[in-house]
Amino acid sequence: MEKYKLIAKIKKGVFQGLCLLSSQTVTLKQLGFPDNEGVPGSLIKEITLLQAMRHANIIRLIDVVNHQEQSSIVLVYESMETNLTSFIRIYPKVMKIPRTIKELLRQILLAASYYHSFNIVHGGIKPANTFIDPATNTLKITDFVWPRTLFNSNTEDPNEELGFCYKAPEILVEHKQFSTAIDVWSVGCIFAEMVTQKPLFSATSEFHQLAKIFSIMGTPSEETWPGFSRIYRYLHIYNHCKPKDLRKLVTGLEPAGIDLLHKLLYMDPKGRITARQALEHVYFQN
Amino acid sequence: MEFNPTNPLLVRHNTSNRALVQKYFDLEVDFMVARGYSEDQRFIAIRSIAISKIEEYTSDQVDSFVPFLAITYVDRFLSTHINIPVVLRDKGFEENLKLFVFCCVSIACKIRCSNFSFVELWNKHKRAEVRDVLVMELQILEGLEWKVRPVTAITFMYFFLPLLKTEDPQQFLPISTVSNIIVSIQRDVRFTEFRPSTLAASSILVAAYKLLPELYSEFSRRLSRSGFVQQTELEQCLDELKEHVIPDYILNPEKCPVILKEINKWGVKSEKGKELMIEDSSPDDHEDTSEITTEISKEEDKEEMPMNFDLNWVDPEPRPIPRPVKQERYNPMQKILFCFWPMIMKCFGLENS
């Protein structure tokens, strides 16, 4: 740890620091371990994954430092101070500019497309772990909850990690097989939020979240999501809702953007657009 | 998606994205031992003990990838750090070495198996307190710069084999055969000097020579044309394979009953006391290899063959993402409530939205 100097505490276990060798500002994340399994396998995998990824829109893991007196490690990331939630709050006027939204969405999709090409699911894209450099409008994604939450049932509840608002319906109904499409749904939610500056599906529980999604996107039927009634046995408790007009809910978004949003928020994950396909959408062509 | 250790970058096995694949091949030098390791006499005894201990700790493993991976960690750590970490300060070198090896195995297990139970391994081979294990693991991971992804010959094998597909579905190289060769030659420290991709390509060509000799030249050409093979190194490695290792570890049925079953199905025959070169096998010796099954037999002379790992190779297949085992989200009362929910809502004249 002698290479780094702590500057300020950001939150519990997370600090802003300075690399004394490069004078680069960094984010230091201290991780302790449960005392029953050595270094958790999920963490080893996560670190090796982060080391492998090199992309302009993914926060880079610079270093891993042992902190052996406390049997912990410190992950050293490149520093990004402003997440999307704060960015929307601090720069509401900037976020009203369609070009800004388009550029930020493009960067999220570039990151998603990159790690999806490795068959990696982020599993927790949300504004709180999407960082922006206000000087350059460069967006970077961090905090891959994969594989921690997908592999280790003993760690924190993934629901907490994900936040309800950005969870795909197939996760909410505990569909056994889900894929990179869950990230695409989260990107769709963020897209809508960037336009309206508030979450599209805001809820207080998973039950309510699903009801909220159904109320806006329509309750799934055999036509819109074949086999859904078999996947989710509590479907009957929800009222049958017709899909609402997204143009009225996400006001100010151009028609091509509405079309893309529809495709990102397609209920049936099999029919949902991929990140790569989304990047080729006409919305990005003007 | 599940992290597939036999495919560290998780790219699909094709070469359609050449830049991506090239990056992956460029990585391998970071996962090799330091130069001169194979000739350094200091490590021979330690390596030998480590291999036998790894065999002990992994005797009940489903496949041989865990010990294979653990040995790569031992080699890489020793080649750069010379001394193993001393975590058990009140114990001698031997106990610390055992803990070091145990931790290499546990890290390999964690990388390989999503459902690995540390407690089970620890209970079975209790080497130290869990806290000491944690400290040792951290020192190993730091020493390896956390580069513990399996960038190994096995991985590269999965890249190369699809390049060798033929029109005849019967003419293919079984993954188990090639991987057996790769695992077998790992015992010989000289092969640590070669790139993992070179080892993979060499092992494939050796297998091709035995199984599909009529395609050997074609396969060799295809591998060279792929641009991912270091041709000079490949030839050196092939020479080593032909002259030294094949007779010792694969083609000698007296010494390796596990591999014998595989090799006999290839139709390779050997005589006791005579080293059998690759060239000794004629194409006529070959039998049907399309249904090679791996049977495990117990090694009798463990000291002579410390690399007698179980060779139950499991070909990676797309698997559904394991979901965390969660408790039932709704308790029985809530479930009953849900069943009658529409009726309740109707009674109270309410609707959910």
XYZ file of C-alpha atoms in Angstrom:
639
model
C 0.000 0.000 0.000
C 3.021 2.300 0.163
C 2.445 3.075 -3.515
C -0.833 4.794 -2.707
C -1.828 7.670 -0.479
C -5.337 7.970 0.848
C -6.944 11.316 0.101
C -10.556 10.980 1.164
C -13.145 8.448 2.168
C -15.913 8.101 -0.401
C -18.009 5.575 1.468
C -17.410 2.576 3.680
C -14.459 0.649 2.302
C -14.052 2.958 -0.695
C -11.466 5.715 -0.788
C -10.079 8.237 -3.156
C -6.338 7.925 -3.368
C -3.259 9.052 -5.168
C -0.748 6.786 -6.843
C 2.606 8.108 -5.677
C 4.408 6.667 -8.696
C 2.205 8.129 -11.409
C 0.464 10.964 -9.513
C -2.760 9.516 -10.889
C -5.934 9.819 -8.854
C -7.358 6.391 -8.138
C -10.274 4.761 -6.387
C -9.312 2.272 -3.693
C -11.786 -0.379 -2.732
C -10.902 -2.443 0.309
C -12.317 -5.935 0.495
C -12.283 -8.184 3.507
C -12.949 -11.897 3.356
C -15.184 -14.320 5.135
C -13.079 -16.457 7.447
C -14.214 -19.813 6.129
C -13.004 -20.239 2.579
C -9.731 -18.422 1.978
C -9.952 -15.966 -0.895
C -13.448 -16.384 -2.365
C -13.388 -18.029 -5.769
C -15.933 -15.525 -7.049
C -13.556 -12.693 -6.221
C -10.613 -14.389 -7.916
C -12.718 -14.850 -11.027
C -13.961 -11.293 -10.885
C -10.454 -9.893 -10.649
C -9.157 -12.065 -13.466
C -12.121 -10.946 -15.511
C -11.448 -7.287 -14.860
C -7.795 -7.767 -15.710
C -8.795 -9.292 -19.021
C -11.081 -6.499 -20.053
C -9.643 -3.544 -21.872
C -12.229 -1.142 -23.144
C -12.564 2.614 -23.151
C -16.019 2.333 -21.574
C -15.160 -0.075 -18.789
C -13.418 1.113 -15.639
C -9.934 -0.324 -15.578
C -8.600 -2.292 -12.656
C -5.111 -0.898 -12.229
C -3.752 -2.937 -9.376
C -4.564 -5.393 -6.624
C -2.695 -4.830 -3.396
C -2.472 -7.255 -0.505
C -3.226 -5.804 2.874
C -2.096 -8.761 4.837
C -2.176 -7.408 8.367
C -5.925 -7.266 7.959
C -6.153 -10.222 5.609
C -7.765 -8.065 3.011
C -7.015 -6.707 -0.420
C -7.358 -3.328 -2.009
C -8.598 -3.047 -5.570
C -7.174 -0.011 -7.299
C -9.353 1.366 -10.076
C -8.944 4.347 -12.303
C -10.815 7.152 -10.661
C -14.190 8.375 -11.849
C -16.000 10.723 -9.539
C -19.423 11.269 -11.039
C -21.896 8.509 -11.611
C -24.859 8.849 -13.914
C -27.284 9.454 -11.049
C -25.214 12.415 -9.862
C -24.560 13.565 -13.415
C -28.291 13.804 -14.130
C -28.787 15.695 -10.881
C -25.846 18.075 -11.376
C -26.220 18.661 -15.114
C -29.970 18.442 -15.849
C -29.678 20.854 -18.763
C -26.859 18.913 -20.364
C -28.967 15.798 -20.077
C -31.753 17.524 -21.982
C -29.566 17.666 -25.078
C -30.541 14.727 -27.314
C -26.991 14.412 -28.607
C -25.669 13.896 -25.061
C -28.174 11.145 -24.377
C -27.398 9.490 -27.671
C -23.659 9.592 -27.031
C -23.946 8.251 -23.480
C -26.275 5.473 -24.595
C -23.895 4.585 -27.393
C -21.057 4.263 -24.886
C -23.065 2.042 -22.550
C -23.957 -0.175 -25.489
C -20.340 -0.284 -26.637
C -19.290 -1.523 -23.211
C -22.125 -4.059 -23.087
C -21.417 -5.274 -26.593
C -17.765 -5.715 -25.654
C -18.294 -7.938 -22.651
C -21.221 -9.724 -24.231
C -18.821 -10.759 -26.988
C -17.048 -12.727 -24.257
C -20.344 -14.226 -23.131
C -20.091 -12.209 -19.938
C -23.189 -10.855 -18.285
C -22.694 -7.747 -16.201
C -25.866 -8.418 -14.265
C -26.126 -5.065 -12.545
C -25.992 -2.136 -14.910
C -27.565 0.864 -13.242
C -26.865 4.608 -13.082
C -25.045 4.230 -9.762
C -22.265 2.156 -11.325
C -22.145 4.017 -14.612
C -19.574 6.769 -14.314
C -19.093 9.830 -16.468
C -16.188 12.185 -16.859
C -17.955 15.542 -17.206
C -14.959 17.048 -18.996
C -15.060 14.603 -21.878
C -18.489 13.004 -21.487
C -16.744 9.650 -21.434
C -18.847 6.993 -19.817
C -17.468 3.953 -18.056
C -19.167 0.997 -16.442
C -17.906 -0.583 -13.267
C -18.890 -3.014 -10.515
C -19.462 -6.229 -12.310
C -21.675 -8.090 -9.904
C -20.919 -11.083 -12.045
C -19.748 -13.510 -11.009
C -20.210 -12.731 -7.351
C -23.948 -12.820 -7.265
C -24.467 -15.437 -9.904
C -22.117 -17.963 -8.421
C -22.139 -17.506 -4.731
C -25.415 -17.788 -2.951
C -23.815 -16.861 0.348
C -22.975 -13.320 -0.575
C -25.228 -10.334 -0.508
C -28.639 -10.474 -2.049
C -28.376 -9.693 -5.754
C -31.630 -7.811 -5.500
C -29.917 -5.304 -3.286
C -27.016 -5.088 -5.657
C -29.091 -4.636 -8.775
C -31.768 -2.303 -7.569
C -35.293 -3.096 -8.581
C -35.706 -0.437 -11.174
C -33.266 -1.906 -13.665
C -33.981 -5.593 -13.294
C -35.229 -7.483 -16.298
C -38.593 -9.249 -15.914
C -36.982 -12.657 -16.448
C -34.914 -12.068 -13.297
C -37.910 -10.899 -11.340
C -39.812 -14.068 -12.175
C -36.730 -16.168 -11.437
C -36.567 -17.658 -14.871
C -33.920 -20.364 -14.655
C -32.008 -19.377 -17.760
C -31.160 -15.816 -18.460
C -28.589 -14.261 -20.667
C -26.937 -11.091 -21.836
C -30.462 -9.836 -22.551
C -30.811 -8.878 -18.875
C -28.163 -6.222 -19.417
C -29.940 -4.945 -22.508
C -33.090 -4.445 -20.440
C -31.110 -2.467 -17.857
C -29.672 -0.310 -20.643
C -33.219 0.350 -21.851
C -34.221 1.466 -18.359
C -31.228 3.796 -18.192
C -32.024 5.159 -21.650
C -35.535 6.119 -20.550
C -34.182 7.580 -17.310
C -31.672 9.745 -19.156
C -34.521 11.229 -21.182
C -37.048 11.756 -18.374
C -34.497 12.092 -15.555
C -36.439 9.675 -13.398
C -36.636 5.867 -13.332
C -39.158 4.391 -15.749
C -40.037 1.455 -13.511
C -39.799 2.712 -9.972
C -40.985 0.300 -7.292
C -40.480 -0.706 -3.714
C -40.578 -4.477 -4.007
C -40.112 -7.168 -6.608
C -43.845 -7.818 -6.668
C -44.580 -4.190 -7.233
C -41.749 -3.897 -9.723
C -43.200 -6.610 -11.900
C -46.656 -5.028 -11.663
C -45.104 -1.732 -12.698
C -43.386 -3.302 -15.693
C -46.587 -5.060 -16.738
C -48.561 -1.863 -16.364
C -46.270 -0.062 -18.826
C -45.053 -2.770 -21.173
C -48.196 -4.910 -20.981
C -48.809 -8.161 -19.139
C -47.107 -10.954 -21.061
C -49.320 -13.239 -23.065
C -48.583 -16.317 -25.118
C -48.241 -14.025 -28.103
C -45.818 -11.564 -26.585
C -43.840 -14.019 -24.481
C -44.464 -17.642 -25.434
C -44.362 -19.940 -22.427
C -44.415 -17.153 -19.860
C -47.372 -18.591 -17.958
C -45.357 -21.775 -17.423
C -42.305 -19.820 -16.267
C -44.200 -17.701 -13.776
C -46.910 -19.411 -11.819
C -48.121 -16.255 -10.079
C -49.063 -14.544 -13.319
C -52.751 -14.859 -12.501
C -52.496 -12.419 -9.608
C -51.636 -9.565 -11.948
C -54.269 -7.651 -13.844
C -54.092 -7.910 -17.564
C -52.621 -4.641 -18.762
C -52.198 -3.404 -22.279
C -48.891 -1.802 -23.225
C -48.809 1.933 -22.800
C -47.571 4.354 -25.392
C -43.916 4.985 -24.585
C -44.033 8.233 -26.533
C -46.269 9.647 -23.797
C -44.173 8.284 -20.962
C -40.761 9.108 -22.372
C -41.546 12.490 -23.775
C -39.058 14.374 -25.865
C -37.466 11.327 -27.426
C -37.356 11.218 -31.205
C -39.314 8.430 -32.978
C -36.171 6.416 -33.759
C -35.271 6.566 -30.076
C -38.733 5.344 -29.100
C -38.365 2.456 -31.521
C -34.989 1.548 -30.044
C -36.381 1.834 -26.515
C -39.181 -0.556 -27.454
C -36.618 -3.051 -28.693
C -34.406 -2.689 -25.621
C -37.403 -3.209 -23.345
C -38.920 -6.078 -25.271
C -40.464 -8.330 -22.665
C -39.470 -11.682 -24.089
C -35.674 -11.862 -23.698
C -35.461 -14.005 -26.821
C -36.909 -11.234 -28.903
C -34.948 -8.457 -27.253
C -32.392 -6.636 -29.365
C -28.724 -7.317 -28.628
C -26.285 -4.581 -27.654
C -24.489 -4.996 -30.946
C -27.699 -4.764 -32.948
C -28.740 -1.737 -30.931
C -25.548 0.055 -31.940
C -26.560 -0.385 -35.558
C -30.035 1.029 -34.963
C -31.150 3.965 -37.056
C -31.271 6.083 -33.857
C -27.488 6.306 -33.970
C -27.293 7.034 -37.659
C -28.065 10.722 -37.616
C -22.887 -17.039 -18.450
C -20.576 -19.350 -16.728
C -16.902 -18.599 -16.699
C -15.343 -21.411 -18.628
C -11.812 -21.994 -17.436
C -10.838 -23.860 -20.566
C -11.556 -20.711 -22.464
C -10.157 -17.854 -20.428
C -11.216 -15.004 -22.626
C -14.566 -16.649 -23.132
C -14.507 -15.974 -26.830
C -16.316 -18.445 -28.970
C -13.973 -20.880 -30.552
C -13.590 -19.497 -33.963
C -11.198 -17.161 -35.587
C -13.741 -14.796 -37.054
C -12.496 -12.000 -34.853
C -8.843 -12.289 -35.598
C -7.799 -9.245 -33.617
C -9.443 -10.646 -30.508
C -7.882 -14.038 -30.951
C -4.510 -12.470 -31.628
C -4.760 -10.555 -28.352
C -5.450 -13.808 -26.614
C -2.389 -15.425 -28.124
C -0.322 -12.393 -27.214
C -1.268 -12.972 -23.594
C 0.387 -16.309 -23.230
C 3.874 -15.041 -22.525
C 2.513 -13.506 -19.332
C 1.433 -16.955 -18.223
C 4.739 -18.709 -18.757
C 7.519 -19.501 -16.347
C 10.509 -17.199 -16.171
C 13.295 -18.052 -18.570
C 15.780 -20.612 -17.302
C 13.387 -22.258 -14.881
C 13.631 -25.707 -16.427
C 17.402 -25.711 -16.042
C 17.520 -24.432 -12.489
C 18.500 -27.351 -10.289
C 17.122 -25.691 -7.159
C 13.550 -26.371 -8.171
C 13.726 -30.001 -9.244
C 13.181 -31.502 -5.783
C 10.573 -28.920 -4.773
C 8.677 -29.429 -8.010
C 8.728 -33.158 -7.578
C 7.330 -32.936 -4.033
C 4.782 -30.378 -5.184
C 3.550 -32.646 -7.968
C 3.145 -35.604 -5.653
C 1.300 -33.443 -3.129
C -0.949 -32.046 -5.833
C -1.757 -35.588 -6.816
C -2.675 -36.337 -3.220
C -4.869 -33.280 -2.810
C -6.664 -33.826 -6.109
C -7.062 -37.580 -6.038
C -10.844 -37.222 -6.015
C -11.098 -34.531 -8.663
C -13.497 -35.103 -11.525
C -11.008 -34.101 -14.141
C -7.321 -33.479 -14.441
C -7.606 -29.797 -15.161
C -7.346 -28.820 -11.505
C -3.981 -30.512 -10.894
C -2.846 -29.369 -14.314
C -3.646 -25.778 -13.467
C -2.203 -26.053 -9.949
C 1.144 -27.199 -11.359
C 1.252 -24.188 -13.670
C 0.832 -21.973 -10.598
C 3.626 -23.786 -8.757
C 5.931 -23.459 -11.748
C 5.209 -19.819 -12.383
C 5.511 -18.861 -8.738
C 8.775 -20.709 -8.210
C 10.292 -19.385 -11.400
C 9.820 -15.780 -10.341
C 10.036 -15.873 -6.570
C 12.533 -18.654 -5.929
C 11.402 -19.084 -2.318
C 7.957 -20.162 -1.298
C 6.139 -17.859 1.125
C 6.617 -18.625 4.813
C 3.239 -18.309 6.477
C 3.584 -20.899 9.226
C 6.391 -19.193 11.077
C 6.659 -21.807 13.785
C 6.865 -24.631 11.255
C 9.603 -25.720 8.933
C 10.023 -25.565 5.193
C 8.176 -28.802 4.531
C 4.970 -27.711 6.222
C 5.056 -24.374 4.446
C 5.640 -26.153 1.138
C 2.637 -28.372 1.761
C 0.509 -25.352 2.563
C 1.806 -23.592 -0.537
C 0.858 -26.549 -2.724
C -2.489 -26.933 -0.992
C -3.261 -23.305 -1.753
C -2.242 -23.673 -5.406
C -4.742 -26.518 -5.582
C -7.469 -24.579 -3.806
C -7.009 -21.612 -6.163
C -7.162 -23.951 -9.156
C -10.342 -25.510 -7.757
C -11.894 -22.095 -7.283
C -11.104 -21.161 -10.863
C -12.267 -24.449 -12.302
C -15.348 -25.356 -10.296
C -18.256 -23.027 -9.708
C -19.577 -25.251 -6.951
C -16.228 -25.941 -5.308
C -16.459 -26.565 -1.588
C -13.426 -25.199 0.164
C -14.554 -26.675 3.453
C -14.628 -30.144 1.963
C -11.091 -29.855 0.608
C -9.869 -28.285 3.811
C -11.449 -30.914 6.027
C -9.971 -33.677 3.957
C -6.418 -32.367 3.815
C -6.363 -30.025 6.767
C -3.042 -28.279 6.392
C -3.412 -25.205 8.539
C -5.886 -22.773 9.990
C -8.171 -21.193 7.422
C -6.640 -17.824 8.175
C -3.200 -19.179 7.252
C -4.686 -20.551 4.057
C -6.080 -17.127 3.289
C -2.724 -15.454 3.838
C -0.910 -18.057 1.734
C -3.461 -17.773 -1.063
C -3.087 -14.013 -1.028
C 0.685 -14.295 -1.265
C 0.450 -16.737 -4.151
C -2.083 -14.586 -5.969
C 0.056 -11.519 -5.453
C 3.119 -13.433 -6.621
C 1.260 -14.451 -9.761
C -0.036 -10.888 -10.125
C -3.535 -12.375 -9.917
C -2.981 -13.847 -13.361
C -4.597 -17.146 -12.562
C -6.843 -17.498 -15.550
C -6.115 -20.748 -17.273
C -4.100 -19.577 -20.236
C -2.711 -23.011 -20.826
C -1.996 -25.528 -23.533
C -5.447 -26.988 -22.912
C -7.018 -23.663 -23.719
C -5.094 -23.303 -26.928
C -6.015 -26.834 -27.870
C -9.637 -25.725 -27.970
C -8.655 -22.983 -30.355
C -6.710 -25.182 -32.690
C -8.956 -28.215 -32.972
C -11.789 -26.417 -34.793
C -9.248 -25.324 -37.397
C -8.678 -28.973 -38.234
C -12.214 -29.996 -39.050
C -12.497 -32.267 -42.031
C -15.377 -33.061 -44.322
C -15.488 -36.588 -42.985
C -17.058 -36.481 -39.498
C -15.223 -39.683 -38.610
C -11.894 -37.977 -39.060
C -11.439 -35.937 -35.954
C -9.047 -35.773 -33.066
C -10.710 -36.573 -29.742
C -10.240 -33.787 -27.222
C -9.530 -36.352 -24.529
C -6.609 -37.788 -26.474
C -4.909 -34.472 -27.071
C -5.545 -33.293 -23.541
C -4.100 -36.520 -22.169
C -0.902 -35.854 -24.043
C -0.763 -32.282 -22.768
C -1.357 -33.364 -19.182
C 1.206 -36.119 -19.480
C 4.030 -33.967 -20.775
C 3.509 -31.440 -18.011
C 5.490 -33.632 -15.688
C 8.633 -32.963 -17.666
C 9.912 -29.575 -16.578
C 11.601 -28.991 -19.933
C 8.237 -28.415 -21.531
C 7.549 -25.434 -19.298
C 9.914 -23.494 -21.550
C 7.552 -23.772 -24.501
C 4.612 -21.518 -25.097
C 1.290 -23.095 -24.143
C 0.126 -22.672 -27.742
C 3.213 -24.516 -28.963
C 2.522 -27.356 -26.549
C -1.062 -27.528 -27.746
C -0.142 -27.553 -31.418
C 2.587 -30.138 -30.842
C 0.300 -32.417 -28.886
C -2.332 -32.151 -31.590
C 0.190 -33.080 -34.241
C 1.430 -36.004 -32.176
C -2.140 -37.223 -31.777
C -2.758 -36.691 -35.494
C 0.329 -38.670 -36.350
C -1.047 -41.585 -34.412
C -4.734 -41.333 -35.162
C -4.975 -39.710 -38.554
C -1.554 -40.079 -40.146
C -2.925 -39.429 -43.594
C -3.974 -35.972 -42.386
C -0.814 -35.174 -40.424
C 0.717 -33.038 -43.165
C -2.549 -31.259 -43.832
C -3.051 -30.509 -40.141
C 0.503 -29.316 -39.821
C -0.019 -27.019 -42.781
C -3.272 -25.667 -41.400
C -1.746 -24.917 -38.011
C 1.165 -23.136 -39.642
C -1.142 -21.194 -41.926
C -3.275 -20.076 -38.985
C -0.532 -17.633 -38.078
C -0.913 -18.427 -34.394
C 1.899 -20.953 -34.205
C 5.564 -20.182 -33.710
C 6.888 -22.518 -36.362
C 10.459 -22.886 -35.139
C 9.378 -23.504 -31.573
C 6.762 -25.968 -32.756
C 9.408 -28.001 -34.533
C 11.638 -27.952 -31.449
C 8.784 -29.055 -29.259
C 7.798 -31.806 -31.659
C 11.368 -33.044 -31.659
C 11.332 -33.154 -27.863
C 8.019 -34.941 -27.869
C 9.168 -37.531 -30.353
C 12.474 -38.244 -28.744
C 11.792 -38.137 -25.063
C 8.401 -37.841 -23.578
C 6.146 -39.997 -25.667
C 7.927 -43.202 -24.816
C 8.081 -42.406 -21.132
C 4.658 -41.169 -20.302
C 2.241 -42.233 -22.945
C 3.421 -45.122 -24.947
C 4.715 -47.291 -22.151
C 1.832 -49.427 -20.918
C 3.816 -50.824 -18.004
C 4.203 -47.420 -16.449
C 0.906 -45.807 -17.189
C -2.144 -48.009 -17.110
C -4.488 -45.050 -17.210
C -3.142 -43.729 -20.438
C -2.640 -47.231 -21.774
C -6.353 -47.659 -22.193
C -6.465 -44.568 -24.327
C -3.373 -45.425 -26.264
C -4.399 -49.008 -26.908
C -7.526 -47.735 -28.529
C -5.338 -45.714 -30.815
C -3.811 -48.982 -31.897
C -0.300 -48.088 -30.794
C 1.687 -51.051 -29.653
C 4.835 -51.111 -27.648
C 7.246 -53.655 -26.411
C 8.477 -53.771 -22.882
C 11.863 -52.196 -22.578
C 11.766 -50.664 -25.983
C 11.095 -46.999 -26.410
C 8.490 -46.536 -29.051
C 8.871 -43.493 -31.256
C 5.999 -41.793 -32.976
C 7.400 -42.973 -36.239
C 7.138 -46.587 -35.104
C 3.404 -46.676 -35.509
C 2.033 -47.467 -38.900
C -1.328 -46.233 -40.153
C -2.521 -49.801 -40.329
C -2.433 -50.062 -36.555
C -5.315 -47.718 -36.130
C -8.672 -48.764 -34.867
C -11.878 -46.873 -34.629
C -11.288 -43.922 -32.360
C -14.620 -42.273 -32.557
C -15.862 -43.680 -29.308
C -12.955 -43.402 -27.006
C -14.079 -43.647 -23.462
C -11.869 -42.982 -20.544
C -11.652 -45.580 -17.894
C -9.813 -45.001 -14.747
C -7.601 -47.496 -13.143
C -5.598 -47.080 -10.006
C -1.962 -46.284 -10.287
C 0.132 -48.878 -8.598
C 3.501 -47.250 -8.565
C 2.766 -43.747 -7.462
C 6.349 -42.746 -6.909
C 7.272 -43.488 -10.455
C 4.272 -41.792 -11.979
C 3.276 -38.835 -9.849
C 1.227 -37.431 -12.700
C -1.270 -40.211 -12.693
C -4.300 -37.999 -12.434
C -7.729 -39.151 -13.283
C -8.343 -38.284 -16.864
C -12.063 -37.920 -16.914
C -12.112 -35.084 -19.348
C -15.377 -33.362 -19.660
C -15.862 -31.413 -22.839
C -17.209 -28.002 -22.021
C -20.717 -27.498 -23.264
C -22.920 -24.472 -23.050
C -24.463 -24.568 -19.636
C -27.301 -22.573 -18.172
C -26.269 -19.889 -15.757
C -26.408 -21.231 -12.240
C -28.707 -19.156 -10.139
C -28.011 -18.583 -6.486
C -29.831 -21.052 -4.335
C -32.262 -18.771 -2.670
C -34.823 -19.358 -0.089
C -38.425 -19.436 -1.248
C -39.327 -15.863 -1.916
C -42.847 -16.190 -0.655
C -43.912 -17.954 2.485
C -46.897 -20.363 2.386
C -49.287 -17.733 3.685
C -48.269 -15.310 0.953
C -48.693 -18.036 -1.663
C -52.231 -18.746 -0.460
C -52.888 -15.030 -0.462
C -51.648 -14.760 -4.048
C -53.968 -17.555 -5.136
C -56.965 -15.671 -3.839
C -55.588 -12.258 -4.701
C -57.912 -11.455 -7.628
C -60.917 -12.477 -5.500
C -59.738 -10.343 -2.581
C -59.153 -7.379 -4.846
C -62.575 -7.812 -6.352
C -64.210 -7.997 -2.881
C -62.604 -4.721 -1.903
C -63.195 -3.190 -5.284
C -59.446 -2.577 -5.722
C -57.099 -3.199 -8.603
C -53.366 -3.600 -8.682
C -51.504 -1.581 -11.211
